JSON list of C-alpha atoms and ligand atoms in Angstrom, two decimals:
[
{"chain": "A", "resi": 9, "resn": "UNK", "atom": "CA", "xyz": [-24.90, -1.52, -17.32]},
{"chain": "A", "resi": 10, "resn": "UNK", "atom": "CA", "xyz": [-22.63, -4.44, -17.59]},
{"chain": "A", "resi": 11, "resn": "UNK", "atom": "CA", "xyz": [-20.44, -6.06, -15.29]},
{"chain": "A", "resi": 12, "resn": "UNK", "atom": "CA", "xyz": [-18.00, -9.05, -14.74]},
{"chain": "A", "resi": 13, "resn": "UNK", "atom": "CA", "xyz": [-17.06, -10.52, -11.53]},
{"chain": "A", "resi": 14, "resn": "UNK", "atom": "CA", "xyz": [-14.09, -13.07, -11.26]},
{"chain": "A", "resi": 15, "resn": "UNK", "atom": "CA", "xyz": [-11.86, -14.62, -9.20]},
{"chain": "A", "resi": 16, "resn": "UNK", "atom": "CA", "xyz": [-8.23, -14.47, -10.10]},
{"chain": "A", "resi": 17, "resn": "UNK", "atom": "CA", "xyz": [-6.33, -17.35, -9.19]},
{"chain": "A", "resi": 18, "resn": "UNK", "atom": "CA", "xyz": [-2.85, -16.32, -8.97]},
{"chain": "A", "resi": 19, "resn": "UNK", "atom": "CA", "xyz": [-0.90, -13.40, -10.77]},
{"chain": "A", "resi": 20, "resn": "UNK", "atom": "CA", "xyz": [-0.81, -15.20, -14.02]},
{"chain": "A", "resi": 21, "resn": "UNK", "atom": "CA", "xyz": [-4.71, -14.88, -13.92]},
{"chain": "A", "resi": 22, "resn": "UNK", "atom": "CA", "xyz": [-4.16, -11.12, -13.36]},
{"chain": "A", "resi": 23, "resn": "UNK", "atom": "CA", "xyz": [-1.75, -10.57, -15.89]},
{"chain": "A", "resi": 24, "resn": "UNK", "atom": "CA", "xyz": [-4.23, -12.53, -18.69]},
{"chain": "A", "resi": 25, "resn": "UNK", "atom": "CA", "xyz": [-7.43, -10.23, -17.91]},
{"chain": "A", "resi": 26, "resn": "UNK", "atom": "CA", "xyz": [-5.19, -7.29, -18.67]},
{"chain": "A", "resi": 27, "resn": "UNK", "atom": "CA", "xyz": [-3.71, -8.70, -21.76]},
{"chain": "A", "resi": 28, "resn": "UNK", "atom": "CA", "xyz": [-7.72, -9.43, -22.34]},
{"chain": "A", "resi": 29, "resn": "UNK", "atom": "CA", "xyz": [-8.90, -5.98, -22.37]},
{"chain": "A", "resi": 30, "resn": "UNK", "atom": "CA", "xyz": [-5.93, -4.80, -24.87]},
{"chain": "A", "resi": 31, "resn": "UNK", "atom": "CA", "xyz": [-7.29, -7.47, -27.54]},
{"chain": "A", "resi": 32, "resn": "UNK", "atom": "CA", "xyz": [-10.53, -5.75, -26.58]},
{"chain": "A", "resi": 33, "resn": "UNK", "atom": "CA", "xyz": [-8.85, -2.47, -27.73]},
{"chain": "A", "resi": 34, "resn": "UNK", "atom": "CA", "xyz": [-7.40, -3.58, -30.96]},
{"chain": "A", "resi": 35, "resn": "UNK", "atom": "CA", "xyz": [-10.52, -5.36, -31.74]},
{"chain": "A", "resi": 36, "resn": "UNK", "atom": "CA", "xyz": [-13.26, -2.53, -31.32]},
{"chain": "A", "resi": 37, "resn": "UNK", "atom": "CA", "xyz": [-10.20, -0.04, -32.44]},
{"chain": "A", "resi": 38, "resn": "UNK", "atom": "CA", "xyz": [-11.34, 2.45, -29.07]},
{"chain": "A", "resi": 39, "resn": "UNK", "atom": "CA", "xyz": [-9.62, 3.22, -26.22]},
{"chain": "A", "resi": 40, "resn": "UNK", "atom": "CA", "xyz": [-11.17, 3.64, -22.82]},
{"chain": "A", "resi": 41, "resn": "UNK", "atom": "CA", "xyz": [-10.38, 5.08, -19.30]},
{"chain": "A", "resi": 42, "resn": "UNK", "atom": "CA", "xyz": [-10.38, 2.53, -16.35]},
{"chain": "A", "resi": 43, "resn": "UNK", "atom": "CA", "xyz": [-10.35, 3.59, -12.91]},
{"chain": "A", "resi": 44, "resn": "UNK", "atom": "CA", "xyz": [-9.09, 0.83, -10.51]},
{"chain": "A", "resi": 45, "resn": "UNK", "atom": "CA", "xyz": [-9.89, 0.66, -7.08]},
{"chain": "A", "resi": 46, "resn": "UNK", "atom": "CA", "xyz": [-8.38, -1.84, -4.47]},
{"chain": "A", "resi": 47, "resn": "UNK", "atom": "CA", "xyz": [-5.78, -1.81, -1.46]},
{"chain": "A", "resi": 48, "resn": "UNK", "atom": "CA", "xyz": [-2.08, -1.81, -1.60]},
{"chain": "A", "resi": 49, "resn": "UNK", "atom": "CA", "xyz": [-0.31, -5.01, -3.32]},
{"chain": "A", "resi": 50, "resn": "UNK", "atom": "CA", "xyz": [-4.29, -6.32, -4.64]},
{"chain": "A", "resi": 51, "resn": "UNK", "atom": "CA", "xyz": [-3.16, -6.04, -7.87]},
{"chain": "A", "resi": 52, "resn": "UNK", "atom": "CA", "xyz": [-3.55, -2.75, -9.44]},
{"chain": "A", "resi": 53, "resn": "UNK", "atom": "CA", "xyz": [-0.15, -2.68, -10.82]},
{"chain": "A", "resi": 54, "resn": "UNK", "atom": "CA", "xyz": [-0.14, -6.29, -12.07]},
{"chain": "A", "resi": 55, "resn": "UNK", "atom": "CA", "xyz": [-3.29, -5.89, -13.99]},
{"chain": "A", "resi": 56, "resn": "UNK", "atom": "CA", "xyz": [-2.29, -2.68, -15.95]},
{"chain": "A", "resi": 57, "resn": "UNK", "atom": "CA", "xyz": [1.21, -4.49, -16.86]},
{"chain": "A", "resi": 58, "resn": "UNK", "atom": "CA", "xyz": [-0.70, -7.07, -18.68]},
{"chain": "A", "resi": 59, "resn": "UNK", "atom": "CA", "xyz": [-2.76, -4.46, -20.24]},
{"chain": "A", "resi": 60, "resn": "UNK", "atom": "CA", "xyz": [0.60, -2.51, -21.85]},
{"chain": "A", "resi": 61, "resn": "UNK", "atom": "CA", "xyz": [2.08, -5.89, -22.37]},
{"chain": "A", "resi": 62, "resn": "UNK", "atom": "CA", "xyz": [-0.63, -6.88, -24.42]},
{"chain": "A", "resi": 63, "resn": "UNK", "atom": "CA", "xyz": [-0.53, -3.67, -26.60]},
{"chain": "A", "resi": 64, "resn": "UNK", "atom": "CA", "xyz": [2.82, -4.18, -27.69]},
{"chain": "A", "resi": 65, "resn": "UNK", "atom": "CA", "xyz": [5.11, -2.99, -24.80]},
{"chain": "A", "resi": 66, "resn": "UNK", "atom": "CA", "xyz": [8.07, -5.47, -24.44]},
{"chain": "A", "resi": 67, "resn": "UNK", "atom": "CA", "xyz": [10.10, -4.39, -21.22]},
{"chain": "A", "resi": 68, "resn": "UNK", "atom": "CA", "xyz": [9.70, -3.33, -17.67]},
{"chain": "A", "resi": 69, "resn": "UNK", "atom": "CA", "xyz": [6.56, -2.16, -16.35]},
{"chain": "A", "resi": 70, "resn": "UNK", "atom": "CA", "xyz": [7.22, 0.03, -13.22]},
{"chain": "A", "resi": 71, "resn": "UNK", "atom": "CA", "xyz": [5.01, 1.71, -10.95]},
{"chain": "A", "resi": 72, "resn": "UNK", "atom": "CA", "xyz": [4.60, 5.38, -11.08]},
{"chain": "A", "resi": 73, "resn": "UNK", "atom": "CA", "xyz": [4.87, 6.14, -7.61]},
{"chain": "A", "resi": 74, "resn": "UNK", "atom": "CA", "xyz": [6.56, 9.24, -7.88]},
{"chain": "A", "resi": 75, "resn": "UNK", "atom": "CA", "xyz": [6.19, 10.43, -11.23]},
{"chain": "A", "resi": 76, "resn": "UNK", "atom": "CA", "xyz": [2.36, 10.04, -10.68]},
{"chain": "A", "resi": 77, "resn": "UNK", "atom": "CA", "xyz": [2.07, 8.37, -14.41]},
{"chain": "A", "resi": 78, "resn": "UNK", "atom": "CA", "xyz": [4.37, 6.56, -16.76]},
{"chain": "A", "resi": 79, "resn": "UNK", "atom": "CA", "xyz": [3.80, 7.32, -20.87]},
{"chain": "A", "resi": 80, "resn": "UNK", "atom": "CA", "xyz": [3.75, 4.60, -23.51]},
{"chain": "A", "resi": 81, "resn": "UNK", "atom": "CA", "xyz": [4.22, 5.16, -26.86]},
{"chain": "A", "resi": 82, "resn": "UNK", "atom": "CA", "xyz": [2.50, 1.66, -28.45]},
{"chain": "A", "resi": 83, "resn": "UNK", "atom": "CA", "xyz": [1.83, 2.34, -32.77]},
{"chain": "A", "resi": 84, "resn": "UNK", "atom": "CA", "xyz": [-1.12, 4.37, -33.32]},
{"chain": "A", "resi": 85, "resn": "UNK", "atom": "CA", "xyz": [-1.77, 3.86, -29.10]},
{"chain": "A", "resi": 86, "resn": "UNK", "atom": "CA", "xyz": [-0.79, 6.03, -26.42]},
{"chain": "A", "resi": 87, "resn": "UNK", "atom": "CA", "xyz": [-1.08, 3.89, -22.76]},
{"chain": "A", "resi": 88, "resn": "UNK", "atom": "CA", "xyz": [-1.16, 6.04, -19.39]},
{"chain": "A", "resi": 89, "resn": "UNK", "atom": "CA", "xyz": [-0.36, 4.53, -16.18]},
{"chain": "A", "resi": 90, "resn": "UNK", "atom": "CA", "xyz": [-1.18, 6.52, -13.65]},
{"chain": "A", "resi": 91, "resn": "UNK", "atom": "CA", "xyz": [-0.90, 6.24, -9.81]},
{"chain": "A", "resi": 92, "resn": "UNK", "atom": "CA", "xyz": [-2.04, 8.98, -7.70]},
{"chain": "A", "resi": 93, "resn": "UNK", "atom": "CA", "xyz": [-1.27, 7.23, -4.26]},
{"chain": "A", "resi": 94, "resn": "UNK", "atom": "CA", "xyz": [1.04, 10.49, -3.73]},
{"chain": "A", "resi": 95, "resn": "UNK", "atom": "CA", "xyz": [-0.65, 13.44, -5.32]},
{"chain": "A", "resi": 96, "resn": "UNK", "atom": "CA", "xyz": [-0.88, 15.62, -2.75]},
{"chain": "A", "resi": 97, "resn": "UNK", "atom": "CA", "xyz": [-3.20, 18.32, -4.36]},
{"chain": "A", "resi": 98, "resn": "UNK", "atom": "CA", "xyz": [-5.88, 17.46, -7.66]},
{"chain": "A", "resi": 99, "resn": "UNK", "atom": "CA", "xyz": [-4.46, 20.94, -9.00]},
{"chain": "A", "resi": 100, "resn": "UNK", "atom": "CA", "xyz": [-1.08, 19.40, -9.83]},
{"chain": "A", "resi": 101, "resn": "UNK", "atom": "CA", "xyz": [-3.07, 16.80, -12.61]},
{"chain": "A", "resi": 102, "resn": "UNK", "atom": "CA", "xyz": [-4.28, 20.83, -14.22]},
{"chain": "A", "resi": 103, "resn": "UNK", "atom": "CA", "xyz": [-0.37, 21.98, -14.12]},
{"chain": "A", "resi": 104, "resn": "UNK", "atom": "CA", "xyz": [0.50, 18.12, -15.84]},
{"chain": "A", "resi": 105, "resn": "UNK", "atom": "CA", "xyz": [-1.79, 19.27, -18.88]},
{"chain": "A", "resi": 106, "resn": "UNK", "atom": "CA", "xyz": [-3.82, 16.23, -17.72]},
{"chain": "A", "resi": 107, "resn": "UNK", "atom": "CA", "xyz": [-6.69, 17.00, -20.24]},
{"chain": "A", "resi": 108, "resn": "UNK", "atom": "CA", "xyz": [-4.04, 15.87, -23.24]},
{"chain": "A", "resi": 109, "resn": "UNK", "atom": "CA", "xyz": [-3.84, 12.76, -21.47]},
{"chain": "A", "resi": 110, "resn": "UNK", "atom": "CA", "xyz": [-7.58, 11.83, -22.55]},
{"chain": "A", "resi": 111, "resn": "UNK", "atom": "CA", "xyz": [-7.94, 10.98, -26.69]},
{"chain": "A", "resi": 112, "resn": "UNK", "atom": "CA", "xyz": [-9.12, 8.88, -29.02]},
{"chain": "A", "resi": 113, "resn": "UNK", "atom": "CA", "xyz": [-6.32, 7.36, -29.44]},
{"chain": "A", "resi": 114, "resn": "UNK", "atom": "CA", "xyz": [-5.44, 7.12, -25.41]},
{"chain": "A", "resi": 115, "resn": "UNK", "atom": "CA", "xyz": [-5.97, 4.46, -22.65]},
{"chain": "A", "resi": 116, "resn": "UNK", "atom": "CA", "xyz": [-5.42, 5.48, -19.41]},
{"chain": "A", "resi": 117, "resn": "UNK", "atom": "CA", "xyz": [-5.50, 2.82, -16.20]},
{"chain": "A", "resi": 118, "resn": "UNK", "atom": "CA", "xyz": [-5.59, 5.30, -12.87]},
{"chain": "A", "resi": 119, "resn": "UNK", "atom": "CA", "xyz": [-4.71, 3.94, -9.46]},
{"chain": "A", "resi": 120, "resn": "UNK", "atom": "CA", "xyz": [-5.99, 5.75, -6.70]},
{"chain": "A", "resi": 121, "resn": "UNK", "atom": "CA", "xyz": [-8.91, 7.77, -9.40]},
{"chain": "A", "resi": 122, "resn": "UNK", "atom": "CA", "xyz": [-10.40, 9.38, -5.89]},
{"chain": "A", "resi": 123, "resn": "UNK", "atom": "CA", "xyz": [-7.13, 11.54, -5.44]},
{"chain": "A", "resi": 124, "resn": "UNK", "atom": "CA", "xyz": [-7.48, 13.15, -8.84]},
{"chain": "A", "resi": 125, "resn": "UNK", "atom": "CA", "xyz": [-11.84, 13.70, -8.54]},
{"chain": "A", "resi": 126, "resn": "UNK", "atom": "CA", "xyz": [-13.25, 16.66, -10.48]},
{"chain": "A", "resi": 127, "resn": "UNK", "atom": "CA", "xyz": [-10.21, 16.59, -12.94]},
{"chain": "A", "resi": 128, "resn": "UNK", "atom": "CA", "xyz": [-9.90, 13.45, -14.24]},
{"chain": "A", "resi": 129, "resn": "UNK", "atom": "CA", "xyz": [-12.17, 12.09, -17.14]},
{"chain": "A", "resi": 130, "resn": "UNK", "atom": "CA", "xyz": [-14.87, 9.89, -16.46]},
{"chain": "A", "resi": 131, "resn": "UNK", "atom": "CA", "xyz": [-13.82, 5.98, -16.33]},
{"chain": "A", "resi": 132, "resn": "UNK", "atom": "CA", "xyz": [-15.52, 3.84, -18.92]},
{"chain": "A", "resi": 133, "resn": "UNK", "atom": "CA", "xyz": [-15.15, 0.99, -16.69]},
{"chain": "A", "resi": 134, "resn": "UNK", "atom": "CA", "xyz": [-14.39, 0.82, -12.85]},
{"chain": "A", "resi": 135, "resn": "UNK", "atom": "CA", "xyz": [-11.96, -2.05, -11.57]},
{"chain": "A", "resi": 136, "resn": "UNK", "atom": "CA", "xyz": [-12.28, -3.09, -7.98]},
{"chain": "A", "resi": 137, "resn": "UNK", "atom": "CA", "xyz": [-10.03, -5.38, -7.14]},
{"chain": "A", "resi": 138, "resn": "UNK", "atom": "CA", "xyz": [-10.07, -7.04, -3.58]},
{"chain": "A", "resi": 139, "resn": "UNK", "atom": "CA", "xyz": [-8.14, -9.44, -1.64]},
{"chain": "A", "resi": 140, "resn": "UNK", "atom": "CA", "xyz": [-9.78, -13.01, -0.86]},
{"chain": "A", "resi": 141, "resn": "UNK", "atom": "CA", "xyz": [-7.44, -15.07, 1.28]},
{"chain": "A", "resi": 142, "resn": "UNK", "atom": "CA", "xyz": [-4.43, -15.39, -0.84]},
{"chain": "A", "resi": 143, "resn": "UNK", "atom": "CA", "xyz": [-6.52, -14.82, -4.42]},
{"chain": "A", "resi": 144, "resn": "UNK", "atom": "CA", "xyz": [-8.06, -11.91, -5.54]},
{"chain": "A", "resi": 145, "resn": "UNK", "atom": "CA", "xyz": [-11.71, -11.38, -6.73]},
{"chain": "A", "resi": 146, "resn": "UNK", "atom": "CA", "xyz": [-12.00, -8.74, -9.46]},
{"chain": "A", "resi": 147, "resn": "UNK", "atom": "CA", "xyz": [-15.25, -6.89, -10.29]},
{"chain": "A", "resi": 148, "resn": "UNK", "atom": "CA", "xyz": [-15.51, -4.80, -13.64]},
{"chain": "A", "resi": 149, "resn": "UNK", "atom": "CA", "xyz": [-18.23, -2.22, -14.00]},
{"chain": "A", "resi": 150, "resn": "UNK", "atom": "CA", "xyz": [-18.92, -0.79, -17.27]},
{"chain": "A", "resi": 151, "resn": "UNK", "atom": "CA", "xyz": [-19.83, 2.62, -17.14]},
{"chain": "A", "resi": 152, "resn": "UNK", "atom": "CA", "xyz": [-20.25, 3.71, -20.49]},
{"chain": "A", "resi": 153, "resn": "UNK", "atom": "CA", "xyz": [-21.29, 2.32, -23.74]},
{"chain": "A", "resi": 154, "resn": "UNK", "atom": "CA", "xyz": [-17.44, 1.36, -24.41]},
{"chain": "A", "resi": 155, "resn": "UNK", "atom": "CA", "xyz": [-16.93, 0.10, -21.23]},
{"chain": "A", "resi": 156, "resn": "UNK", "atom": "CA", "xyz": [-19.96, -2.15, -21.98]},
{"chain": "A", "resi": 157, "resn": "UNK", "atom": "CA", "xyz": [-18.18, -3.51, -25.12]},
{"chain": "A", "resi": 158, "resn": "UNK", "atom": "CA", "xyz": [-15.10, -4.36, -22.94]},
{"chain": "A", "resi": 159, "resn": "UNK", "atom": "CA", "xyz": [-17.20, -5.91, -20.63]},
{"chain": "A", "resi": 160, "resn": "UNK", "atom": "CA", "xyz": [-18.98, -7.59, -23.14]},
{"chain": "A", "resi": 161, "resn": "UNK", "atom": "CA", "xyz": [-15.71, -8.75, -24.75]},
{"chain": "A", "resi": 162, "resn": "UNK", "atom": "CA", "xyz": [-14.10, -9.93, -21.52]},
{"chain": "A", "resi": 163, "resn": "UNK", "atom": "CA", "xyz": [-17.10, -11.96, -20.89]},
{"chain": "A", "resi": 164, "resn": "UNK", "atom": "CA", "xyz": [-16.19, -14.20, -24.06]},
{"chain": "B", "resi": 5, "resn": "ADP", "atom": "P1", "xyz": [-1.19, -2.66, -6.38]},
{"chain": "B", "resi": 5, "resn": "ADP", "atom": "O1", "xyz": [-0.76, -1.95, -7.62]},
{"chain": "B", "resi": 5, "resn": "ADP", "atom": "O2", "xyz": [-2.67, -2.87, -6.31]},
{"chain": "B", "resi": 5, "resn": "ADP", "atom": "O3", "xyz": [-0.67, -2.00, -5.13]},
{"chain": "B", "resi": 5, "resn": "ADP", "atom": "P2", "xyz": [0.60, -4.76, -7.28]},
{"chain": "B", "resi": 5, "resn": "ADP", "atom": "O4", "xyz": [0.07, -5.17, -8.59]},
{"chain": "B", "resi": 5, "resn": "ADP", "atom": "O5", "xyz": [1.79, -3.87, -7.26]},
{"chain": "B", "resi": 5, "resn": "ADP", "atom": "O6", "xyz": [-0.59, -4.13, -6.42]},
{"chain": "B", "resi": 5, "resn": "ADP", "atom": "O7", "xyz": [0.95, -6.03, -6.42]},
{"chain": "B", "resi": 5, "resn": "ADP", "atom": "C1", "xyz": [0.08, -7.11, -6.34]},
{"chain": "B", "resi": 5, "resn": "ADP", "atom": "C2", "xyz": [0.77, -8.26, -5.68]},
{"chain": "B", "resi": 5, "resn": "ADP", "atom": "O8", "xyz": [-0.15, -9.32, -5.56]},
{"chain": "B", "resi": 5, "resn": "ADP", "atom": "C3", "xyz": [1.95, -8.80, -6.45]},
{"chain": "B", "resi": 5, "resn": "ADP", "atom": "O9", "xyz": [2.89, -9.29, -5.54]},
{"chain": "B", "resi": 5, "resn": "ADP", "atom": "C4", "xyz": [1.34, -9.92, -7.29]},
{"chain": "B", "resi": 5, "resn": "ADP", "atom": "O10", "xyz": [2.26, -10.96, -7.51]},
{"chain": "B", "resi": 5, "resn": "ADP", "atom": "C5", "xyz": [0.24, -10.40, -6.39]},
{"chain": "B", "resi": 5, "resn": "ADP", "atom": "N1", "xyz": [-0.95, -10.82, -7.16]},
{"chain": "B", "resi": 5, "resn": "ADP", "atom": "C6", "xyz": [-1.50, -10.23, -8.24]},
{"chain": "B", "resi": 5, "resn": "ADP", "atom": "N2", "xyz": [-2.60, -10.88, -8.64]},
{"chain": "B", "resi": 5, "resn": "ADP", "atom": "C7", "xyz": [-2.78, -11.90, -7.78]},
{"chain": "B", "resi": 5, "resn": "ADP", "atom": "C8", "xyz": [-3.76, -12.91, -7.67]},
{"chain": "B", "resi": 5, "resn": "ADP", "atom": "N3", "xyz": [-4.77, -13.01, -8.53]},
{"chain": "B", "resi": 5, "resn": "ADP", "atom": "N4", "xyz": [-3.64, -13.78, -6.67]},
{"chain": "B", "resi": 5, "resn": "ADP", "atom": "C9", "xyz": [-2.63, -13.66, -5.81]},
{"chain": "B", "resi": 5, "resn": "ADP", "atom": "N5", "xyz": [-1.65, -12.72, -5.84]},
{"chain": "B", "resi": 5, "resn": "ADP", "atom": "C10", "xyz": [-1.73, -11.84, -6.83]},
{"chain": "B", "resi": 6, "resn": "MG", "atom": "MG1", "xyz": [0.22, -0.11, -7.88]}
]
């Protein structure tokens, strides 16, 4: 399967691989499920604003600590932004109707994927993201055939 690795300069670099994988959306007209993996403060957050930025959202993007994910309603796309840091119990994700969350016409970026195992859907790519000194190195693993065309597309 496909992959990408990368080092990410500064924030701005962050931001512009998100905004990447929305023009990857618009141009294969699919959706996918990322998983992203990485410490506190490597960039999780940052990556997935550029992501809803790039399909369309114009304000804030805040962090859904406590309400575990924040909707978007983008046009004929619906963005999740999950963060499970504080999900105490996978169970809650079955009383959220989390199955709804996972369409056709859905992406869904999920910090912290391990607290929610067994329920969640399958990633189509996973996003580790580590610290290196004061950059970041980013690794993107495609994990399905439409993670491969994101992959693919990122690599252009
Ligand atoms: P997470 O969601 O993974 O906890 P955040 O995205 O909330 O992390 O925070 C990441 C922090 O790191 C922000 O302060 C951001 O400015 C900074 N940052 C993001 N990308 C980079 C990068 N490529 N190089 C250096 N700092 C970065
Ligand atoms: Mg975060």
């Amino acid at each position: 399967m496909a992959n990408l690795h990368r080092l990410l300069q500064d924030e701005q670099d962050t931001v512009a691989l998100g905004r990447k994988m929305a023009d990857a959306v618009k141009h294969f007209d699919q959706g996918f499920v990322a998983y992203l993996n990485g410490d506190l403060g490597a960039g999780k957050t940052t990556m997935t604003r550029g992501f809803v930025q790039g399909m369309g959202h114009e304000g804030h993007v805040k962090s859904p600590t406590y309400t575990l994910v924040e909707p978007y309603d983008l046009g004929q796309w619906q963005v999740y932004h999950f963060d499970l840091y504080r999900l105490a119990d996978p169970e809650e994700l079955e009383f959220m109707g989390i199955r709804d969350y996972f369409s056709e016409n859905s992406c869904c970026f999920i910090e912290w994927p391990e607290k929610g195992e067994g329920i969640l859907a399958n990633a189509d790519v996973t996003i580790n993201i580590a610290y290196e000194d004061t950059k970041r190195s980013v690794e993107i693993i495609a994990q399905t055939t439409r993670g491969e065309n994101l992959v693919d597309y990122l690599k252009r």
